[in-house]
PDB file of C-alpha atoms and ligand atoms in Angstrom:
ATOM      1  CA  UNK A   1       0.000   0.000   0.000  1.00 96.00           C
ATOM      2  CA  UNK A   2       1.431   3.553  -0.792  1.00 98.00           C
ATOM      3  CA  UNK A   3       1.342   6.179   1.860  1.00 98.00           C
ATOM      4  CA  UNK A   4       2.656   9.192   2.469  1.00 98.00           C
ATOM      5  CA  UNK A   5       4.135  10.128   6.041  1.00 98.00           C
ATOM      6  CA  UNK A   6       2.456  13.152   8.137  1.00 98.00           C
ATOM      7  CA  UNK A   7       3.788  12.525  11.339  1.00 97.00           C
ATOM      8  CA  UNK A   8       6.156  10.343  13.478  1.00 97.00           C
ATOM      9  CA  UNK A   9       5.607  10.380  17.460  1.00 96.00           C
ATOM     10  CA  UNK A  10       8.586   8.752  19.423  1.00 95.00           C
ATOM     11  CA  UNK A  11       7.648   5.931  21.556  1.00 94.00           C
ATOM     12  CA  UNK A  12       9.619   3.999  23.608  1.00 88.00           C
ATOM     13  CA  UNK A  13      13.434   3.966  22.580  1.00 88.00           C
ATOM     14  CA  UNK A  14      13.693   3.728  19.176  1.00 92.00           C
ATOM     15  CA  UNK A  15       9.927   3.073  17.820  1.00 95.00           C
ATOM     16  CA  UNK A  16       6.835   5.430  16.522  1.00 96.00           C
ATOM     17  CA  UNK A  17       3.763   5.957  16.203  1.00 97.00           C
ATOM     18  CA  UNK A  18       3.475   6.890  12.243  1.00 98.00           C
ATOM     19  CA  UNK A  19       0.144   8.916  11.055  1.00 98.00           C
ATOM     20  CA  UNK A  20       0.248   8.361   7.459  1.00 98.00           C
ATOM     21  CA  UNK A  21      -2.432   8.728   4.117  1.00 98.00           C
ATOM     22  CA  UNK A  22      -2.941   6.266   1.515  1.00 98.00           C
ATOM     23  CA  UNK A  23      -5.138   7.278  -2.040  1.00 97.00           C
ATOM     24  CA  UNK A  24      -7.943   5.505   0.650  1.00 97.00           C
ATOM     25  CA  UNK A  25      -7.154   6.246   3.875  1.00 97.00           C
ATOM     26  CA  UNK A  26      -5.561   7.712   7.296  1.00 97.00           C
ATOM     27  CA  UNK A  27      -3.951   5.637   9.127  1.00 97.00           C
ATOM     28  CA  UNK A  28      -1.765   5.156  12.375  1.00 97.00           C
ATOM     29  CA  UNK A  29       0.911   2.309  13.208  1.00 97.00           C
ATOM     30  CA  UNK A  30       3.486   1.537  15.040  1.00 97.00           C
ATOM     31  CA  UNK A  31       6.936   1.550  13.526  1.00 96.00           C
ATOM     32  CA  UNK A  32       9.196  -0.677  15.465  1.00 94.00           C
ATOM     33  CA  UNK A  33      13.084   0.459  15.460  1.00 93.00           C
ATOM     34  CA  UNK A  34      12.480   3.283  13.091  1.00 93.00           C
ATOM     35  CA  UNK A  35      14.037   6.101  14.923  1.00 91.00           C
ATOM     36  CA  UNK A  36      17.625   3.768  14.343  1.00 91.00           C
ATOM     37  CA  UNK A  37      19.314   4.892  11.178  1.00 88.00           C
ATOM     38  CA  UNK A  38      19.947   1.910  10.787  1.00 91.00           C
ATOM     39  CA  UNK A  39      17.120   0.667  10.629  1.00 92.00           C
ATOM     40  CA  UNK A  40      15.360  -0.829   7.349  1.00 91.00           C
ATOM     41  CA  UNK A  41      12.675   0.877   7.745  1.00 93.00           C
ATOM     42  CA  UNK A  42      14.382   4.264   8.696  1.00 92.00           C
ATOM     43  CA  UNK A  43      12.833   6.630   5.863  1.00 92.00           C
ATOM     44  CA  UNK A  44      10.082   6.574   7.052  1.00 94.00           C
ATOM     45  CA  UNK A  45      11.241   8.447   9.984  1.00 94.00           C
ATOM     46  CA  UNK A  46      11.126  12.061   7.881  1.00 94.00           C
ATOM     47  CA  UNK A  47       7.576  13.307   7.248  1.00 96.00           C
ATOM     48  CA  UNK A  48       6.703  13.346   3.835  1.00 97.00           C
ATOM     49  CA  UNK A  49       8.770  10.379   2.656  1.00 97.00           C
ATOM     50  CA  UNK A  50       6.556   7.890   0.400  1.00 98.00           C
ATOM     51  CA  UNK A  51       6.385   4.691   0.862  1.00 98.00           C
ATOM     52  CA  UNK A  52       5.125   0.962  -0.800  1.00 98.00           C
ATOM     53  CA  UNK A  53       4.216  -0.314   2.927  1.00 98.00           C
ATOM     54  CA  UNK A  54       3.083  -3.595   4.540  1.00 97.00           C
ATOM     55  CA  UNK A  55       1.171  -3.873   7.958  1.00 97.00           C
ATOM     56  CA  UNK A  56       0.372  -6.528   9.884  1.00 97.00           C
ATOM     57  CA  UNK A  57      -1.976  -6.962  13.449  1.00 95.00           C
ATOM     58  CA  UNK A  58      -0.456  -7.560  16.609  1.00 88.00           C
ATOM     59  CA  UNK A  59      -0.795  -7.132  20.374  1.00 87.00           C
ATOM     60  CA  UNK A  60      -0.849  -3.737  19.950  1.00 90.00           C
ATOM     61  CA  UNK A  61      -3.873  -1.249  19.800  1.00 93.00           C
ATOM     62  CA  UNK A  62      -2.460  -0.221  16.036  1.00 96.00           C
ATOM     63  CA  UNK A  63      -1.163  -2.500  13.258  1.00 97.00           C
ATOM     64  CA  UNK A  64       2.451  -2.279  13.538  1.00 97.00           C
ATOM     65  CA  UNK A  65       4.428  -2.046  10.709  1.00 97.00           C
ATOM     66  CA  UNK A  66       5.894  -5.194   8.959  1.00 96.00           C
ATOM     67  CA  UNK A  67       7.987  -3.908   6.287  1.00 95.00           C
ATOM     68  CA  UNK A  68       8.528  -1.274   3.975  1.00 96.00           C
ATOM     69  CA  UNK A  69       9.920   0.493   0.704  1.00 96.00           C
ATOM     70  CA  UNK A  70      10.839   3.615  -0.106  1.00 95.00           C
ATOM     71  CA  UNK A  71       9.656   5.378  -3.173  1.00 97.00           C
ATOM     72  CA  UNK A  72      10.192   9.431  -3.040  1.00 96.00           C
ATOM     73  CA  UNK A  73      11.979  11.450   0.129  1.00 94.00           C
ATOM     74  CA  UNK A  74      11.204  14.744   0.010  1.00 92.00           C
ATOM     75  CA  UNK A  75      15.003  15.046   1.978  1.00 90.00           C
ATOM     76  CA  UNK A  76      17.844  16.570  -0.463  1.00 87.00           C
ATOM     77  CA  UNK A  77      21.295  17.636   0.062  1.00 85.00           C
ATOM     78  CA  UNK A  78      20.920  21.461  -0.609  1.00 84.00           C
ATOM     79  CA  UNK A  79      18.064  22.111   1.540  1.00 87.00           C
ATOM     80  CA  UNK A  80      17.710  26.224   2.174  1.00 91.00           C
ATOM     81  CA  UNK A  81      15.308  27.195   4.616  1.00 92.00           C
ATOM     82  CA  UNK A  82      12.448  27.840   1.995  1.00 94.00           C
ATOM     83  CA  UNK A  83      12.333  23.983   0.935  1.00 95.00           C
ATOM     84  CA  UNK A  84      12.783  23.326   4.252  1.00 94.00           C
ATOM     85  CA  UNK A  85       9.794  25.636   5.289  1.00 95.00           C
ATOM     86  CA  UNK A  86       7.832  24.252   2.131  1.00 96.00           C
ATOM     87  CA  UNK A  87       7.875  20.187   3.539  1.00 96.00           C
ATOM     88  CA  UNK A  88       7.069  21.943   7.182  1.00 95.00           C
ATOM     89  CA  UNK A  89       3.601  23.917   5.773  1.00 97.00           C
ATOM     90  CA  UNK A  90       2.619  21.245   3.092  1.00 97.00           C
ATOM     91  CA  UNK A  91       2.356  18.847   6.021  1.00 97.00           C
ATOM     92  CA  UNK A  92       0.995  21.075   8.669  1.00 97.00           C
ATOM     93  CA  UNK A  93      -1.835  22.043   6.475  1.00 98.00           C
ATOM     94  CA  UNK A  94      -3.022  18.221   5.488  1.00 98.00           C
ATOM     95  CA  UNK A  95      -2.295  17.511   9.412  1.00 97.00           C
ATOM     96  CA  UNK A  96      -4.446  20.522  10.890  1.00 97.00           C
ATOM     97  CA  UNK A  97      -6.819  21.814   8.092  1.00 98.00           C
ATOM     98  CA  UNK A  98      -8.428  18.570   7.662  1.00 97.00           C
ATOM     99  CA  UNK A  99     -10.377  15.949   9.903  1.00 96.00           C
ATOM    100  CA  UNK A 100      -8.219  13.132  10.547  1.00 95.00           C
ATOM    101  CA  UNK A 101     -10.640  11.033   9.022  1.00 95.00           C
ATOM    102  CA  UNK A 102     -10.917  13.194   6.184  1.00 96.00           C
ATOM    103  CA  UNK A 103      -6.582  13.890   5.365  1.00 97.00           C
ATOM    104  CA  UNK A 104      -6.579  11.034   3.263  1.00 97.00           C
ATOM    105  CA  UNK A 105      -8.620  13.018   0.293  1.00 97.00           C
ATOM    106  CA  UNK A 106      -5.300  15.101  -0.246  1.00 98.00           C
ATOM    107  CA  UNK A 107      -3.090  11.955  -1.185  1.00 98.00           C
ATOM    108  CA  UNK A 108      -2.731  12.242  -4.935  1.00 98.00           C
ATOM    109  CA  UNK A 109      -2.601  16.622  -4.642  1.00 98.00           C
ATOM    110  CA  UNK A 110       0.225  15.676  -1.927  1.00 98.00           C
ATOM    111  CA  UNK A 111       2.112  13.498  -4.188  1.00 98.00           C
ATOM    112  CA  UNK A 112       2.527  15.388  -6.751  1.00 98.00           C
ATOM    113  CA  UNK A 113       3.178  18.765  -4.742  1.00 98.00           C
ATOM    114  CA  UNK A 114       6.123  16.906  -2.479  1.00 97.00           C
ATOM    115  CA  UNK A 115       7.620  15.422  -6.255  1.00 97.00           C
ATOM    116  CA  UNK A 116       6.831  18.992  -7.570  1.00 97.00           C
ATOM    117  CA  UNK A 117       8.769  20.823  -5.146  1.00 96.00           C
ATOM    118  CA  UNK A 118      11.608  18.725  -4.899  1.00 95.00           C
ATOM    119  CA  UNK A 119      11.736  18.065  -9.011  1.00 94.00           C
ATOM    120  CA  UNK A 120      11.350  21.886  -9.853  1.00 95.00           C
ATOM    121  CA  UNK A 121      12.869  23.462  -7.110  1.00 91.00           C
ATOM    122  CA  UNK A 122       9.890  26.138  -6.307  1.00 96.00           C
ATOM    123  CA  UNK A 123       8.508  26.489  -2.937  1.00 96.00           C
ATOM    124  CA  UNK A 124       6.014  29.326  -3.893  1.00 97.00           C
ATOM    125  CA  UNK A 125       4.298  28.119  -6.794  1.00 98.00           C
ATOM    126  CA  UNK A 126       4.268  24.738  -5.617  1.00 98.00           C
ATOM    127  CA  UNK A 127       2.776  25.867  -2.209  1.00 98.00           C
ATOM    128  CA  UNK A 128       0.178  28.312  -4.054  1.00 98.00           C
ATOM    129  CA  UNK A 129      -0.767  25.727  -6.010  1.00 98.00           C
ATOM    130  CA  UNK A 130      -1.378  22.732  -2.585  1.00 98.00           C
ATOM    131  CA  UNK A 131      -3.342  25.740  -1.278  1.00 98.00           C
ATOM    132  CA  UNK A 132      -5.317  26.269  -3.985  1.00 98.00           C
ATOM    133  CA  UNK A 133      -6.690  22.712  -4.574  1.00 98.00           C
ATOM    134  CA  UNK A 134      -6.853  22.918  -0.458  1.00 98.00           C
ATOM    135  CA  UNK A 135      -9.264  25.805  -0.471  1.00 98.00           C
ATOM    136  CA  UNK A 136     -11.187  23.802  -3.061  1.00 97.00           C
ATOM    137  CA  UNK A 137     -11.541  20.290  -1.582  1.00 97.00           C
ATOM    138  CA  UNK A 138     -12.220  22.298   1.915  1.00 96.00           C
ATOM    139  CA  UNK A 139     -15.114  23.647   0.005  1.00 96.00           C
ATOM    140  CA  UNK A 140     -14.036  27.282   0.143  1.00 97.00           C
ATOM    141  CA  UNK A 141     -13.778  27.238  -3.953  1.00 95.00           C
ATOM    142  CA  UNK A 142     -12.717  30.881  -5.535  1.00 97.00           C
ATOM    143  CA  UNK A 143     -14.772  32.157  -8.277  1.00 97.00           C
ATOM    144  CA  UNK A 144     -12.354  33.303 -10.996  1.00 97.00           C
ATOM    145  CA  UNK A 145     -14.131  33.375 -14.144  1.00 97.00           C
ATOM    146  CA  UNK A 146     -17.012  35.673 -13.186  1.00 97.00           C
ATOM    147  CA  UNK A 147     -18.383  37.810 -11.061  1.00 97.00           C
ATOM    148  CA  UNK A 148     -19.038  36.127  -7.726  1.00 96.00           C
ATOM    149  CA  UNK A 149     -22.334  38.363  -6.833  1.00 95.00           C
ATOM    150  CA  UNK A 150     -24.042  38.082  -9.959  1.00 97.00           C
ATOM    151  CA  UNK A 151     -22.206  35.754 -12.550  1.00 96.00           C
ATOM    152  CA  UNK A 152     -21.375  37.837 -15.008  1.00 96.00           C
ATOM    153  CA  UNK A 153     -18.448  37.543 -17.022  1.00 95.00           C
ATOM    154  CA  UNK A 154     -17.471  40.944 -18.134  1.00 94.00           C
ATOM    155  CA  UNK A 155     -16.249  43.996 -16.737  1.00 95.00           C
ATOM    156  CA  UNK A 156     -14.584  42.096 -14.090  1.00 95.00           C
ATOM    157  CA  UNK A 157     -12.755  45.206 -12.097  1.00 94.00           C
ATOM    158  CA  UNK A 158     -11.603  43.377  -8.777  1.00 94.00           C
ATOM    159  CA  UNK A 159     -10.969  40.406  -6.362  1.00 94.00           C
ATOM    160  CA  UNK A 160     -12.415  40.431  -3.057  1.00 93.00           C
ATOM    161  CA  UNK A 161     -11.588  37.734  -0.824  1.00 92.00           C
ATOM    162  CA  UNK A 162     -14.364  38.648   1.803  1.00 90.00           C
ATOM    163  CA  UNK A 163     -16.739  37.871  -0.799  1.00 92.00           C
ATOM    164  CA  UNK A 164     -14.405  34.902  -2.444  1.00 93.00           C
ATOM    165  CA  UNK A 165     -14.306  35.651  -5.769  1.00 95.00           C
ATOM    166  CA  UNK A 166     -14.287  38.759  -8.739  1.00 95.00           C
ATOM    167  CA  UNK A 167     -16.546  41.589  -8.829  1.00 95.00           C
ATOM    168  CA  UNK A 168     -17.644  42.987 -11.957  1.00 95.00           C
ATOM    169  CA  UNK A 169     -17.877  47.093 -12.608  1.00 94.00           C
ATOM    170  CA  UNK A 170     -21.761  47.082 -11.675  1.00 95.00           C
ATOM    171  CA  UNK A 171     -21.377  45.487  -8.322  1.00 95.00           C
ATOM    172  CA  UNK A 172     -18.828  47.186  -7.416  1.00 94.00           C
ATOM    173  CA  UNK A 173     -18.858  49.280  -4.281  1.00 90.00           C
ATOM    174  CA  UNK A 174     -16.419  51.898  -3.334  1.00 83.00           C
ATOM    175  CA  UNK A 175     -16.120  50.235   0.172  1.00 83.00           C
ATOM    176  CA  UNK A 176     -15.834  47.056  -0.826  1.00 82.00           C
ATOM    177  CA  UNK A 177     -11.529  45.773  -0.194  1.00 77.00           C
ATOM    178  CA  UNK A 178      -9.609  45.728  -3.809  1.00 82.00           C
ATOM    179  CA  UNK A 179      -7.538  43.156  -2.529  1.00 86.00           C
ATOM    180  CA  UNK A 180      -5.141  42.646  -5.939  1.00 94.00           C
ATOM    181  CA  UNK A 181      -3.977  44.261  -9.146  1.00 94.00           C
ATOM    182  CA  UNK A 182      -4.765  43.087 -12.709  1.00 94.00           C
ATOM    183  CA  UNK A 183      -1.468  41.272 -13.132  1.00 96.00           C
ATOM    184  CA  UNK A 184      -2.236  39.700  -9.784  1.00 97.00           C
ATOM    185  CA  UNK A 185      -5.899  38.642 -10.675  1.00 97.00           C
ATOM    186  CA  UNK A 186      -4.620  37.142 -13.821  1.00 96.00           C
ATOM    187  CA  UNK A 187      -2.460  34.837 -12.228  1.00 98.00           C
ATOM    188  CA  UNK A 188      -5.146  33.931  -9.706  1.00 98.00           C
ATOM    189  CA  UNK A 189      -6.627  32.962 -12.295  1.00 97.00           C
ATOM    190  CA  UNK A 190      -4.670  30.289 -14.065  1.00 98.00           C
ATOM    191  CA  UNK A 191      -3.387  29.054  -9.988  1.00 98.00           C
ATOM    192  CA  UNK A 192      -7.164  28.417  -9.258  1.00 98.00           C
ATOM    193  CA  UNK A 193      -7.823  27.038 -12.117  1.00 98.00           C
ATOM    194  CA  UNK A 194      -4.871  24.420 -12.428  1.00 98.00           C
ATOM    195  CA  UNK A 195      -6.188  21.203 -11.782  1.00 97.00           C
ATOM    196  CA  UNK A 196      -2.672  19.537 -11.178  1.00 97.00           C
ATOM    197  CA  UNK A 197       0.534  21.480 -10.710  1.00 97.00           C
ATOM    198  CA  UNK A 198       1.144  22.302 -14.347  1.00 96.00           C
ATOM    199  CA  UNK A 199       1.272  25.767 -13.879  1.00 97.00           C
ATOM    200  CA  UNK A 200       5.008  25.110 -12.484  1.00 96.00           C
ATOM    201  CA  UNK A 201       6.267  25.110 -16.425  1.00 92.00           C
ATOM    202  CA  UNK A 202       5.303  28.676 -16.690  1.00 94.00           C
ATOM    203  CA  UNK A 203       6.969  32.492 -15.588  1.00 95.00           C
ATOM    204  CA  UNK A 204       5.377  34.375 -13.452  1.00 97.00           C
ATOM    205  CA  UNK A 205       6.101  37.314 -11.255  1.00 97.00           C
ATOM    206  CA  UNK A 206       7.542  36.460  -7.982  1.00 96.00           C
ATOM    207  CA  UNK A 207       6.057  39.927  -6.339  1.00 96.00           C
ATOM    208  CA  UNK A 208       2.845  39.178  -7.382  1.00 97.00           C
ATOM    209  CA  UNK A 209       3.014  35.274  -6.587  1.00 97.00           C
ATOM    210  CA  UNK A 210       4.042  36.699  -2.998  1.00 96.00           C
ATOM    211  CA  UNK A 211       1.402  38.711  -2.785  1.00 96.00           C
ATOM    212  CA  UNK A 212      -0.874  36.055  -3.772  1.00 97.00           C
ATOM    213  CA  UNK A 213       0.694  33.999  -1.076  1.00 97.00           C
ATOM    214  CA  UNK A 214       0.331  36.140   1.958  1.00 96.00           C
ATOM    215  CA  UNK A 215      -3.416  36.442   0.675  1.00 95.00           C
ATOM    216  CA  UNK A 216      -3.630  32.694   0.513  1.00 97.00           C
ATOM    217  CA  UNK A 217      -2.611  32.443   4.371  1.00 96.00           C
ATOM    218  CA  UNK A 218      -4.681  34.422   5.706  1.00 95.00           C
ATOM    219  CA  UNK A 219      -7.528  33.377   3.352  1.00 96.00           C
ATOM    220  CA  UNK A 220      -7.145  29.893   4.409  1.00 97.00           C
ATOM    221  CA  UNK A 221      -6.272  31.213   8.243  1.00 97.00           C
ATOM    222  CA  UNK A 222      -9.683  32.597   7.999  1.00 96.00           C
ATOM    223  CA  UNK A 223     -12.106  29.685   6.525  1.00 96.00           C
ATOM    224  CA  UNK A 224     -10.438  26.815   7.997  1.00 97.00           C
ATOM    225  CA  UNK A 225     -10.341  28.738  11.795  1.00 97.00           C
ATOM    226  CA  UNK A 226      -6.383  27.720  12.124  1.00 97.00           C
ATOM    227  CA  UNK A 227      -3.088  29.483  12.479  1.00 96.00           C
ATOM    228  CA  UNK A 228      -0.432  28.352  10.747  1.00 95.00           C
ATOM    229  CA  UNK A 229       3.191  28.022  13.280  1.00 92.00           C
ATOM    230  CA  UNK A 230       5.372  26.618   9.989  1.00 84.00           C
ATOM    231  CA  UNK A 231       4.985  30.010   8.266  1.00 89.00           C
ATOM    232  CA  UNK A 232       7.954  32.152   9.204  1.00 85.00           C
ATOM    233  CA  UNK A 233      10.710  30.915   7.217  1.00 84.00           C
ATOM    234  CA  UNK A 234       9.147  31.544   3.940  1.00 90.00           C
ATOM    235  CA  UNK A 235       7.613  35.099   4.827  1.00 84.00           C
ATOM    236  CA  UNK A 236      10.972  36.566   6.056  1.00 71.00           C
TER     237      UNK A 236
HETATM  238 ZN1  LIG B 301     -21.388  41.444 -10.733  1.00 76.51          ZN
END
């Protein structure tokens, strides 16, 4: 079965208790001698790692782990702090955002984001794109291609993410927030409207991809009631 690691909780000497996803469910185990580097089963003591995995039942009160095989670590020699930062939010999000119960509808958006980040090298689209396809499956969906108050499709003159989408010229209102420029609503655009991670392949502005970010954070902050603590190392 292929999982992806979320967390690893030390118990006893050198085992854990390992919360992972597969494409059908969450899951808990324990991983005898993992926290060994020695270990054969020792990748999957970094959170993110995927893994072909086996478990079996025991005399414990989760199935412990009987063996396992690596297929993608998200680990790589040059590390900076923004990869680094990236792993840390990608998994705090499908840890906190989501019901346990419920983490396991991320798997194949995960997948591809931890190979995306790690095959392209870049944090910020990579991460705008997770979060977009996590506002969407959280059921917080953006409107991008008309106007979010009365679906039109023209004369589209701002982005308001109070009211979670565009607002044409009629609707609006002088008071309303203009949260983002033109350039900036463009590439909203084609971010929300990525269904994988495609998007990667293209240029885009790194300002306005920043801006975008922030806006994400709080946007998500916001709907999903949590704060994120992983979040300093790719603001600063
Ligand atoms: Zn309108």
């Amino acid at each position: 079965m292929k999982i992806i690691v979320l967390s690893i909780n030390p118990y006893k000497e050198k085992d854990a208790i390992v919360t992972a996803i597969s494409e059908e469910e969450t899951m808990t185990f324990l991983a005898r001698g993992i926290k060994d580097p020695k270990s054969k089963n020792s990748a999957l003591n970094n959170v993110l790692t995927i893994a072909d995995i086996e478990l079996m039942d025991g005399d414990f009160k989760h199935p412990i782990l009987k063996n396992s095989k690596p297929l993608f670590s998200s680990l790589k020699i040059d590390m900076d702090e923004k990869y680094l930062g990236a792993i840390m939010l990608m998994d705090e999000m499908i840890l906190n955002l989501f019901p346990s119960e419920e983490q396991y509808i991320m798997f194949p958006y995960l997948e591809k984001a931890v190979e995306t980040l790690k095959n392209k090298n870049d944090w910020l689209m990579t991460l705008l794109l997770l979060m977009s396809h996590i506002i969407r499956l959280g059921g917080f969906q953006l409107e991008v291609n008309r106007c979010v108050l009365c679906d039109k499709r023209n004369g589209i003159v701002a982005f308001s993410f109070t009211d979670g989408g565009f607002i044409c010229q009629e609707c609006y209102d002088t008071d309303m927030s203009r949260d983002l420029n033109k350039t900036q609503m463009l590439l909203l655009r084609d971010i929300v409207n990525c269904p994988d991670f495609s998007l990667i392949e293209k240029e885009y502005n790194k300002t306005d991809a920043m801006v975008l970010f922030n806006k994400f954070q709080q946007y998500i902050e916001d709907a999903f009631g949590y704060r994120f603590k992983n979040i300093r190392l790719l603001i600063e």
